[in-house]
Amino acid sequence: MKKLRKILERVIEAMLTVSGAVTSIAILLIVAFLFREGLGLFKSPTVERGYAVYVNSANPVQSLLPWQLKEIFDFQIENWNELGGPDEEIRVFRFNEIFSLYTDEQLDADNDYALLPERLAEVIAANPAIIAYLPQRYAPVEDESVKTVQTGTITMAQFFLGRKWMPTAKPAAQFGVLPLVLGTLMVSFMAILIALPLGLGVAIYMSELASERVRRLLKPAIELLAGIPSVVYGFFGLVVLVPLVQRTFNLDVGETAFTGSLILAIMALPTIITVAEDAMRNTPRAMREASLAMGATDWQTIYRVVIPYSLSGISAAVVLGIGRAIGETMAVLMVTGNAAVMPHTLFEPVRTIPATIAAELGEAASGSSHYQALFMLGCILFVITLIVSITAEAISKRKHEVGV
């Protein structure tokens, strides 16, 4: 019987070891896949794959940045002298214009438009101030009259410091992540500033001050809030909080970063309250009684004994609350206005990283620059969460050492 028990214990131990190893390996593989896909963005061309930008060979401009290309084709830059070229008005040429300049016979439409590269070269050669965005399949032959503008690849500086997120812009998509990062941090940390004092207050009340009857009623009700789907919170925010914020602050629209912070604070409260309250209730009764016996009041016992002892659990509550706030998608998508612009105040529409991933991943072609940029957003979200966790752990450890 003892041998059978030992064998069973070893089997269970081996199963637990294998389970832990498999889980760890799976997590590492997920992280590796996330970063592999995301870092591929910085090898992607600025201009969409299969396309290139051409100018007349007489034009001295050799290369253009993504934002310059966008402003040229949006007619915000209209003269080549703004780009170091001649004092001539830029002539923007798009591929479909060629079909209005030449007939099908001149383009040899019956032979898969065999003369199309030649005709495109003629147009570029005849217009010294032209800039043409063309598919490389029909690329004009580069000679003394046609040359390709160097656009390079997407750089880290363009991605992390860029102020415009326009992944479908032509000819050069704009992958400036700064508005999304600032929107995420603004909404998340404002939510924690609202939820943390309220959550800790309720946790202290339930752990130290509430009667057993009140606690039995409150705890299941609070835990039930954590199980409500985020889309329901989103509907609540859209119907109740958005009009309330709009009327209270006399705004043009109620879908703002502040509205998102309020809904995230409500969603984070159950997690913070439950985890912090459990940590406080685990404080040994002997420590409470010793504090009271030395003449401390109930409040002195709470903030000098209970809270320092349970600081590790409170830190976990904070981390879980911030994680819920940073990673939330649907509710934030519904109440923040979903505008990928640089935020200046809490009362402007913003867009967060999770909302961007949720809204755009289904539309991004697999392997495209847009697809890789969304994975890179996931990497940023992972790094932010990791920094928050490490910071909370360091603060908790430092407080424990001071307390000892």
CSV table of C-alpha atoms in Angstrom, one decimal:
chain,number,residue,atom,x,y,z
A,1,MET,CA,0.0,0.0,0.0
A,2,LYS,CA,2.9,2.4,0.9
A,3,LYS,CA,4.6,1.6,-2.4
A,4,LEU,CA,1.4,2.3,-4.3
A,5,ARG,CA,1.0,5.6,-2.5
A,6,LYS,CA,4.7,6.6,-3.3
A,7,ILE,CA,4.2,5.7,-7.0
A,8,LEU,CA,1.0,7.7,-7.1
A,9,GLU,CA,2.7,10.7,-5.5
A,10,ARG,CA,5.6,10.5,-8.0
A,11,VAL,CA,3.1,10.3,-10.9
A,12,ILE,CA,1.2,13.4,-9.6
A,13,GLU,CA,4.5,15.2,-9.0
A,14,ALA,CA,5.6,14.4,-12.6
A,15,MET,CA,2.3,15.5,-14.0
A,16,LEU,CA,2.5,18.8,-12.1
A,17,THR,CA,6.1,19.3,-13.3
A,18,VAL,CA,5.1,18.6,-16.9
A,19,SER,CA,2.1,20.9,-16.6
A,20,GLY,CA,4.2,23.7,-15.3
A,21,ALA,CA,6.9,23.2,-18.0
A,22,VAL,CA,4.3,23.1,-20.8
A,23,THR,CA,2.6,26.3,-19.5
A,24,SER,CA,5.9,28.1,-19.2
A,25,ILE,CA,7.0,27.0,-22.7
A,26,ALA,CA,3.6,28.0,-24.1
A,27,ILE,CA,3.9,31.5,-22.6
A,28,LEU,CA,7.5,31.9,-23.9
A,29,LEU,CA,6.4,30.8,-27.4
A,30,ILE,CA,3.4,33.2,-27.4
A,31,VAL,CA,5.8,36.1,-26.4
A,32,ALA,CA,8.3,35.1,-29.0
A,33,PHE,CA,5.6,34.9,-31.7
A,34,LEU,CA,4.3,38.3,-30.7
A,35,PHE,CA,7.7,40.0,-30.9
A,36,ARG,CA,8.7,38.1,-34.1
A,37,GLU,CA,5.6,39.3,-35.9
A,38,GLY,CA,5.9,42.8,-34.5
A,39,LEU,CA,9.6,43.4,-35.2
A,40,GLY,CA,9.0,42.4,-38.8
A,41,LEU,CA,7.4,45.9,-39.2
A,42,PHE,CA,10.9,47.5,-39.2
A,43,LYS,CA,11.9,45.5,-42.3
A,44,SER,CA,8.7,46.6,-44.2
A,45,PRO,CA,8.9,49.2,-47.0
A,46,THR,CA,7.4,52.6,-46.3
A,47,VAL,CA,5.3,52.3,-49.5
A,48,GLU,CA,2.9,49.5,-49.9
A,49,ARG,CA,4.5,46.3,-51.2
A,50,GLY,CA,4.2,46.0,-55.0
A,51,TYR,CA,4.2,49.8,-55.5
A,52,ALA,CA,6.8,52.5,-56.0
A,53,VAL,CA,7.1,56.2,-56.4
A,54,TYR,CA,8.6,57.7,-59.6
A,55,VAL,CA,9.7,61.1,-60.7
A,56,ASN,CA,11.4,62.8,-63.7
A,57,SER,CA,15.2,62.2,-63.7
A,58,ALA,CA,15.7,65.9,-63.8
A,59,ASN,CA,14.2,66.3,-60.4
A,60,PRO,CA,17.1,66.5,-57.8
A,61,VAL,CA,14.9,64.9,-55.0
A,62,GLN,CA,16.3,61.5,-54.3
A,63,SER,CA,14.3,60.3,-51.2
A,64,LEU,CA,11.1,61.1,-49.4
A,65,LEU,CA,9.8,60.4,-45.8
A,66,PRO,CA,6.4,58.8,-45.2
A,67,TRP,CA,4.8,62.1,-43.9
A,68,GLN,CA,6.2,64.0,-46.9
A,69,LEU,CA,4.6,61.5,-49.3
A,70,LYS,CA,1.3,61.7,-47.5
A,71,GLU,CA,1.3,65.5,-47.6
A,72,ILE,CA,2.2,65.6,-51.2
A,73,PHE,CA,-0.7,63.3,-52.2
A,74,ASP,CA,-3.0,65.2,-49.8
A,75,PHE,CA,-2.0,68.4,-51.6
A,76,GLN,CA,-0.6,69.9,-48.4
A,77,ILE,CA,2.9,70.2,-50.0
A,78,GLU,CA,2.4,71.7,-53.4
A,79,ASN,CA,5.8,72.9,-54.5
A,80,TRP,CA,9.1,70.9,-54.9
A,81,ASN,CA,11.1,73.7,-53.3
A,82,GLU,CA,9.6,72.7,-49.9
A,83,LEU,CA,11.4,69.3,-50.4
A,84,GLY,CA,14.7,70.7,-51.7
A,85,GLY,CA,13.7,70.5,-55.3
A,86,PRO,CA,13.1,73.1,-58.0
A,87,ASP,CA,10.6,75.9,-57.6
A,88,GLU,CA,7.8,74.1,-59.5
A,89,GLU,CA,4.3,73.1,-58.6
A,90,ILE,CA,4.1,69.4,-57.9
A,91,ARG,CA,2.1,67.4,-60.4
A,92,VAL,CA,0.6,64.4,-58.6
A,93,PHE,CA,-0.1,61.4,-60.9
A,94,ARG,CA,-2.0,58.3,-59.9
A,95,PHE,CA,-2.0,55.1,-61.9
A,96,ASN,CA,-5.7,55.1,-63.0
A,97,GLU,CA,-5.1,58.5,-64.8
A,98,ILE,CA,-3.2,56.7,-67.5
A,99,PHE,CA,-6.4,55.2,-68.9
A,100,SER,CA,-7.9,58.6,-69.5
A,101,LEU,CA,-4.8,59.7,-71.4
A,102,TYR,CA,-4.4,56.7,-73.8
A,103,THR,CA,-6.8,54.4,-75.5
A,104,ASP,CA,-6.9,50.7,-75.0
A,105,GLU,CA,-5.2,50.2,-78.4
A,106,GLN,CA,-2.3,52.6,-77.4
A,107,LEU,CA,-1.9,50.6,-74.2
A,108,ASP,CA,-2.2,47.2,-76.0
A,109,ALA,CA,-5.1,46.1,-73.7
A,110,ASP,CA,-5.5,42.8,-75.7
A,111,ASN,CA,-2.0,41.8,-74.8
A,112,ASP,CA,-2.2,42.4,-71.0
A,113,TYR,CA,-1.4,46.1,-71.4
A,114,ALA,CA,2.0,45.3,-72.7
A,115,LEU,CA,2.6,49.0,-73.7
A,116,LEU,CA,1.6,50.4,-70.3
A,117,PRO,CA,5.2,50.7,-68.9
A,118,GLU,CA,6.2,52.6,-72.0
A,119,ARG,CA,3.3,55.0,-71.9
A,120,LEU,CA,3.9,55.7,-68.2
A,121,ALA,CA,7.5,56.5,-69.0
A,122,GLU,CA,6.3,58.9,-71.6
A,123,VAL,CA,4.0,60.7,-69.1
A,124,ILE,CA,6.8,61.0,-66.5
A,125,ALA,CA,9.4,62.1,-69.2
A,126,ALA,CA,7.0,64.9,-70.4
A,127,ASN,CA,6.4,66.3,-66.9
A,128,PRO,CA,9.5,67.4,-65.0
A,129,ALA,CA,7.5,68.2,-61.9
A,130,ILE,CA,5.5,65.0,-61.8
A,131,ILE,CA,5.4,62.4,-59.0
A,132,ALA,CA,3.8,59.1,-59.8
A,133,TYR,CA,2.6,56.3,-57.5
A,134,LEU,CA,2.5,53.2,-59.6
A,135,PRO,CA,2.4,49.4,-59.3
A,136,GLN,CA,5.8,47.8,-59.9
A,137,ARG,CA,4.2,45.3,-62.2
A,138,TYR,CA,3.8,48.1,-64.8
A,139,ALA,CA,6.9,50.0,-63.7
A,140,PRO,CA,8.3,52.3,-66.4
A,141,VAL,CA,11.8,51.4,-67.4
A,142,GLU,CA,14.3,53.7,-65.6
A,143,ASP,CA,16.5,55.6,-68.0
A,144,GLU,CA,17.6,59.2,-68.5
A,145,SER,CA,14.0,60.5,-68.0
A,146,VAL,CA,12.6,58.3,-65.2
A,147,LYS,CA,13.9,57.4,-61.8
A,148,THR,CA,12.6,55.8,-58.6
A,149,VAL,CA,12.3,57.8,-55.4
A,150,GLN,CA,13.9,56.1,-52.4
A,151,THR,CA,11.4,55.7,-49.6
A,152,GLY,CA,13.3,53.2,-47.4
A,153,THR,CA,11.7,51.1,-44.7
A,154,ILE,CA,9.7,51.9,-41.6
A,155,THR,CA,12.0,53.0,-38.8
A,156,MET,CA,11.6,52.8,-35.0
A,157,ALA,CA,11.7,56.6,-34.8
A,158,GLN,CA,8.8,56.9,-37.3
A,159,PHE,CA,6.8,54.3,-35.3
A,160,PHE,CA,7.5,55.3,-31.7
A,161,LEU,CA,7.6,59.1,-32.2
A,162,GLY,CA,5.1,59.5,-35.0
A,163,ARG,CA,2.0,61.5,-34.2
A,164,LYS,CA,-0.4,60.1,-36.8
A,165,TRP,CA,-1.9,56.7,-37.0
A,166,MET,CA,-3.3,56.2,-40.5
A,167,PRO,CA,-2.6,52.6,-41.5
A,168,THR,CA,-4.6,52.8,-44.8
A,169,ALA,CA,-3.1,56.1,-46.1
A,170,LYS,CA,-1.8,56.0,-49.6
A,171,PRO,CA,0.9,55.9,-50.9
A,172,ALA,CA,2.6,55.7,-47.5
A,173,ALA,CA,0.8,54.4,-44.4
A,174,GLN,CA,1.3,56.4,-41.2
A,175,PHE,CA,2.2,54.2,-38.2
A,176,GLY,CA,2.8,56.8,-35.5
A,177,VAL,CA,2.0,55.1,-32.3
A,178,LEU,CA,2.4,58.0,-29.9
A,179,PRO,CA,-1.3,59.0,-29.8
A,180,LEU,CA,-2.3,55.5,-29.0
A,181,VAL,CA,0.3,55.1,-26.2
A,182,LEU,CA,-0.7,58.4,-24.6
A,183,GLY,CA,-4.4,57.6,-24.9
A,184,THR,CA,-3.9,54.2,-23.3
A,185,LEU,CA,-1.8,55.6,-20.4
A,186,MET,CA,-4.1,58.6,-19.9
A,187,VAL,CA,-7.3,56.5,-19.7
A,188,SER,CA,-5.7,53.6,-17.7
A,189,PHE,CA,-3.9,55.6,-15.0
A,190,MET,CA,-6.8,58.1,-14.5
A,191,ALA,CA,-9.0,55.0,-14.0
A,192,ILE,CA,-6.6,53.7,-11.4
A,193,LEU,CA,-6.5,57.1,-9.6
A,194,ILE,CA,-10.2,57.0,-9.3
A,195,ALA,CA,-10.6,53.3,-8.5
A,196,LEU,CA,-7.7,52.8,-6.1
A,197,PRO,CA,-8.8,55.0,-3.2
A,198,LEU,CA,-12.4,53.9,-3.6
A,199,GLY,CA,-11.4,50.2,-3.8
A,200,LEU,CA,-9.1,50.3,-0.8
A,201,GLY,CA,-11.7,52.2,1.2
A,202,VAL,CA,-14.3,49.6,0.5
A,203,ALA,CA,-11.8,46.8,1.2
A,204,ILE,CA,-10.8,48.3,4.6
A,205,TYR,CA,-14.5,48.7,5.5
A,206,MET,CA,-15.4,45.1,4.6
A,207,SER,CA,-12.3,43.7,6.3
A,208,GLU,CA,-12.1,45.7,9.5
A,209,LEU,CA,-15.3,47.7,10.1
A,210,ALA,CA,-18.3,45.9,8.5
A,211,SER,CA,-20.4,43.4,10.5
A,212,GLU,CA,-20.4,39.8,9.3
A,213,ARG,CA,-23.9,40.2,8.0
A,214,VAL,CA,-23.0,43.2,5.9
A,215,ARG,CA,-19.9,41.5,4.6
A,216,ARG,CA,-21.8,38.4,3.6
A,217,LEU,CA,-24.1,40.7,1.5
A,218,LEU,CA,-21.5,42.9,0.0
A,219,LYS,CA,-18.8,40.4,-1.0
A,220,PRO,CA,-21.0,38.3,-3.4
A,221,ALA,CA,-22.5,41.4,-4.9
A,222,ILE,CA,-19.0,42.9,-5.6
A,223,GLU,CA,-17.7,39.7,-7.0
A,224,LEU,CA,-20.8,39.5,-9.2
A,225,LEU,CA,-19.8,42.8,-10.8
A,226,ALA,CA,-16.5,41.2,-12.0
A,227,GLY,CA,-18.5,38.7,-14.0
A,228,ILE,CA,-20.5,41.2,-16.0
A,229,PRO,CA,-19.3,41.2,-19.7
A,230,SER,CA,-17.3,44.3,-20.7
A,231,VAL,CA,-19.8,45.0,-23.6
A,232,VAL,CA,-22.5,45.5,-21.0
A,233,TYR,CA,-20.3,48.0,-19.2
A,234,GLY,CA,-19.8,49.6,-22.6
A,235,PHE,CA,-23.5,49.9,-23.1
A,236,PHE,CA,-23.9,51.4,-19.6
A,237,GLY,CA,-21.2,53.9,-20.4
A,238,LEU,CA,-22.7,54.8,-23.8
A,239,VAL,CA,-26.2,55.3,-22.4
A,240,VAL,CA,-25.5,56.8,-19.0
A,241,LEU,CA,-22.0,58.1,-18.6
A,242,VAL,CA,-21.5,59.7,-22.0
A,243,PRO,CA,-24.6,62.0,-21.8
A,244,LEU,CA,-23.8,62.7,-18.2
A,245,VAL,CA,-20.2,63.8,-18.9
A,246,GLN,CA,-21.3,65.8,-21.9
A,247,ARG,CA,-23.9,67.7,-19.9
A,248,THR,CA,-21.8,68.1,-16.7
A,249,PHE,CA,-18.7,69.6,-18.5
A,250,ASN,CA,-20.6,71.3,-21.4
A,251,LEU,CA,-18.7,69.4,-24.0
A,252,ASP,CA,-19.5,68.9,-27.7
A,253,VAL,CA,-19.3,65.1,-27.4
A,254,GLY,CA,-19.3,62.9,-24.3
A,255,GLU,CA,-17.0,60.2,-25.7
A,256,THR,CA,-13.8,61.3,-24.1
A,257,ALA,CA,-10.8,59.9,-22.2
A,258,PHE,CA,-12.5,60.9,-18.9
A,259,THR,CA,-15.6,58.8,-19.8
A,260,GLY,CA,-13.3,55.9,-20.6
A,261,SER,CA,-11.5,56.4,-17.2
A,262,LEU,CA,-14.8,56.3,-15.4
A,263,ILE,CA,-16.0,53.1,-17.0
A,264,LEU,CA,-12.6,51.4,-16.5
A,265,ALA,CA,-12.6,52.5,-12.8
A,266,ILE,CA,-16.0,50.9,-12.3
A,267,MET,CA,-14.7,47.7,-14.0
A,268,ALA,CA,-11.5,47.6,-12.0
A,269,LEU,CA,-13.2,48.1,-8.6
A,270,PRO,CA,-14.4,44.5,-8.0
A,271,THR,CA,-10.9,43.1,-8.6
A,272,ILE,CA,-9.2,45.7,-6.4
A,273,ILE,CA,-11.7,45.3,-3.6
A,274,THR,CA,-11.8,41.5,-3.6
A,275,VAL,CA,-8.0,41.0,-3.7
A,276,ALA,CA,-7.2,43.7,-1.2
A,277,GLU,CA,-9.9,42.6,1.2
A,278,ASP,CA,-8.7,39.0,1.2
A,279,ALA,CA,-5.2,40.2,1.9
A,280,MET,CA,-6.3,42.3,4.8
A,281,ARG,CA,-8.4,39.5,6.4
A,282,ASN,CA,-5.3,37.3,6.3
A,283,THR,CA,-3.6,39.6,8.8
A,284,PRO,CA,-3.1,37.4,12.0
A,285,ARG,CA,-5.6,38.2,14.7
A,286,ALA,CA,-2.7,38.2,17.3
A,287,MET,CA,-1.1,41.2,15.5
A,288,ARG,CA,-4.4,43.2,15.8
A,289,GLU,CA,-4.9,42.3,19.4
A,290,ALA,CA,-1.3,43.2,20.3
A,291,SER,CA,-1.7,46.6,18.7
A,292,LEU,CA,-4.9,47.3,20.5
A,293,ALA,CA,-3.4,46.0,23.8
A,294,MET,CA,-0.6,48.6,23.4
A,295,GLY,CA,-3.2,51.4,23.3
A,296,ALA,CA,-3.6,51.9,19.6
A,297,THR,CA,-7.0,52.9,18.2
A,298,ASP,CA,-8.8,50.9,15.6
A,299,TRP,CA,-7.7,53.3,12.9
A,300,GLN,CA,-4.1,53.3,14.1
A,301,THR,CA,-4.2,49.5,14.0
A,302,ILE,CA,-5.5,49.5,10.4
A,303,TYR,CA,-2.9,51.8,8.9
A,304,ARG,CA,0.1,50.9,11.1
A,305,VAL,CA,-0.4,47.1,11.3
A,306,VAL,CA,-3.0,45.7,8.9
A,307,ILE,CA,-2.2,47.7,5.8
A,308,PRO,CA,1.7,47.2,6.1
A,309,TYR,CA,1.2,43.5,6.7
A,310,SER,CA,-1.1,43.1,3.7
A,311,LEU,CA,0.8,45.4,1.4
A,312,SER,CA,1.9,42.5,-0.9
A,313,GLY,CA,-1.8,41.6,-1.5
A,314,ILE,CA,-2.7,45.2,-2.0
A,315,SER,CA,0.1,45.5,-4.6
A,316,ALA,CA,-1.3,42.5,-6.3
A,317,ALA,CA,-4.8,44.2,-6.3
A,318,VAL,CA,-3.3,47.3,-7.8
A,319,VAL,CA,-1.4,45.3,-10.5
A,320,LEU,CA,-4.6,43.3,-11.4
A,321,GLY,CA,-6.6,46.5,-11.5
A,322,ILE,CA,-4.1,48.3,-13.8
A,323,GLY,CA,-3.9,45.2,-15.9
A,324,ARG,CA,-7.7,45.2,-16.3
A,325,ALA,CA,-7.7,48.9,-17.1
A,326,ILE,CA,-4.8,48.7,-19.7
A,327,GLY,CA,-6.0,45.6,-21.4
A,328,GLU,CA,-9.7,46.4,-21.6
A,329,THR,CA,-11.1,46.7,-25.2
A,330,MET,CA,-14.8,46.7,-25.9
A,331,ALA,CA,-16.0,49.1,-23.2
A,332,VAL,CA,-13.2,51.6,-24.0
A,333,LEU,CA,-13.9,51.3,-27.7
A,334,MET,CA,-17.5,52.3,-27.1
A,335,VAL,CA,-17.1,55.4,-24.9
A,336,THR,CA,-13.8,57.1,-25.7
A,337,GLY,CA,-14.6,58.3,-29.2
A,338,ASN,CA,-12.1,56.0,-30.9
A,339,ALA,CA,-10.1,58.9,-32.4
A,340,ALA,CA,-6.4,58.3,-33.1
A,341,VAL,CA,-5.3,61.9,-32.4
A,342,MET,CA,-2.8,63.4,-29.9
A,343,PRO,CA,-4.7,63.9,-26.6
A,344,HIS,CA,-4.2,67.2,-24.8
A,345,THR,CA,-6.8,67.0,-22.1
A,346,LEU,CA,-9.0,64.3,-20.5
A,347,PHE,CA,-12.1,65.8,-22.2
A,348,GLU,CA,-11.1,64.9,-25.8
A,349,PRO,CA,-11.8,61.7,-27.8
A,350,VAL,CA,-8.9,59.2,-27.7
A,351,ARG,CA,-8.1,55.7,-28.9
A,352,THR,CA,-6.3,53.1,-26.8
A,353,ILE,CA,-4.0,50.3,-28.0
A,354,PRO,CA,-6.3,47.4,-27.2
A,355,ALA,CA,-9.2,49.2,-28.9
A,356,THR,CA,-7.0,49.7,-32.0
A,357,ILE,CA,-6.0,46.1,-32.2
A,358,ALA,CA,-9.6,44.9,-31.8
A,359,ALA,CA,-11.0,47.3,-34.4
A,360,GLU,CA,-8.3,46.8,-37.1
A,361,LEU,CA,-6.8,43.3,-36.8
A,362,GLY,CA,-9.7,41.7,-38.7
A,363,GLU,CA,-9.2,44.1,-41.6
A,364,ALA,CA,-5.4,43.9,-41.8
A,365,ALA,CA,-4.0,41.5,-44.4
A,366,SER,CA,-1.9,38.8,-42.9
A,367,GLY,CA,1.8,39.6,-43.2
A,368,SER,CA,1.2,43.2,-44.3
A,369,SER,CA,2.8,46.3,-42.6
A,370,HIS,CA,-0.6,47.0,-41.0
A,371,TYR,CA,-0.8,43.5,-39.6
A,372,GLN,CA,2.8,43.7,-38.2
A,373,ALA,CA,2.1,47.2,-36.7
A,374,LEU,CA,-0.8,45.8,-34.8
A,375,PHE,CA,1.4,43.0,-33.4
A,376,MET,CA,3.9,45.7,-32.4
A,377,LEU,CA,1.2,47.4,-30.5
A,378,GLY,CA,0.7,44.1,-28.7
A,379,CYS,CA,4.4,44.1,-27.8
A,380,ILE,CA,4.0,47.7,-26.4
A,381,LEU,CA,1.1,46.6,-24.3
A,382,PHE,CA,3.0,43.6,-23.0
A,383,VAL,CA,6.0,45.8,-22.0
A,384,ILE,CA,3.7,48.4,-20.3
A,385,THR,CA,2.1,45.6,-18.2
A,386,LEU,CA,5.5,44.1,-17.4
A,387,ILE,CA,6.8,47.5,-16.2
A,388,VAL,CA,3.8,48.0,-14.0
A,389,SER,CA,4.1,44.5,-12.5
A,390,ILE,CA,7.9,44.9,-11.8
A,391,THR,CA,7.3,48.4,-10.3
A,392,ALA,CA,4.6,47.1,-8.0
A,393,GLU,CA,6.7,44.2,-6.9
A,394,ALA,CA,9.7,46.5,-6.2
A,395,ILE,CA,7.5,48.9,-4.1
A,396,SER,CA,6.0,46.0,-2.2
A,397,LYS,CA,9.4,44.5,-1.4
A,398,ARG,CA,10.8,47.8,-0.4
A,399,LYS,CA,7.9,48.5,2.0
A,400,HIS,CA,8.3,45.0,3.5
A,401,GLU,CA,12.0,45.7,4.2
A,402,VAL,CA,11.2,49.0,5.8
A,403,GLY,CA,8.5,47.4,7.9
A,404,VAL,CA,10.9,44.7,9.1
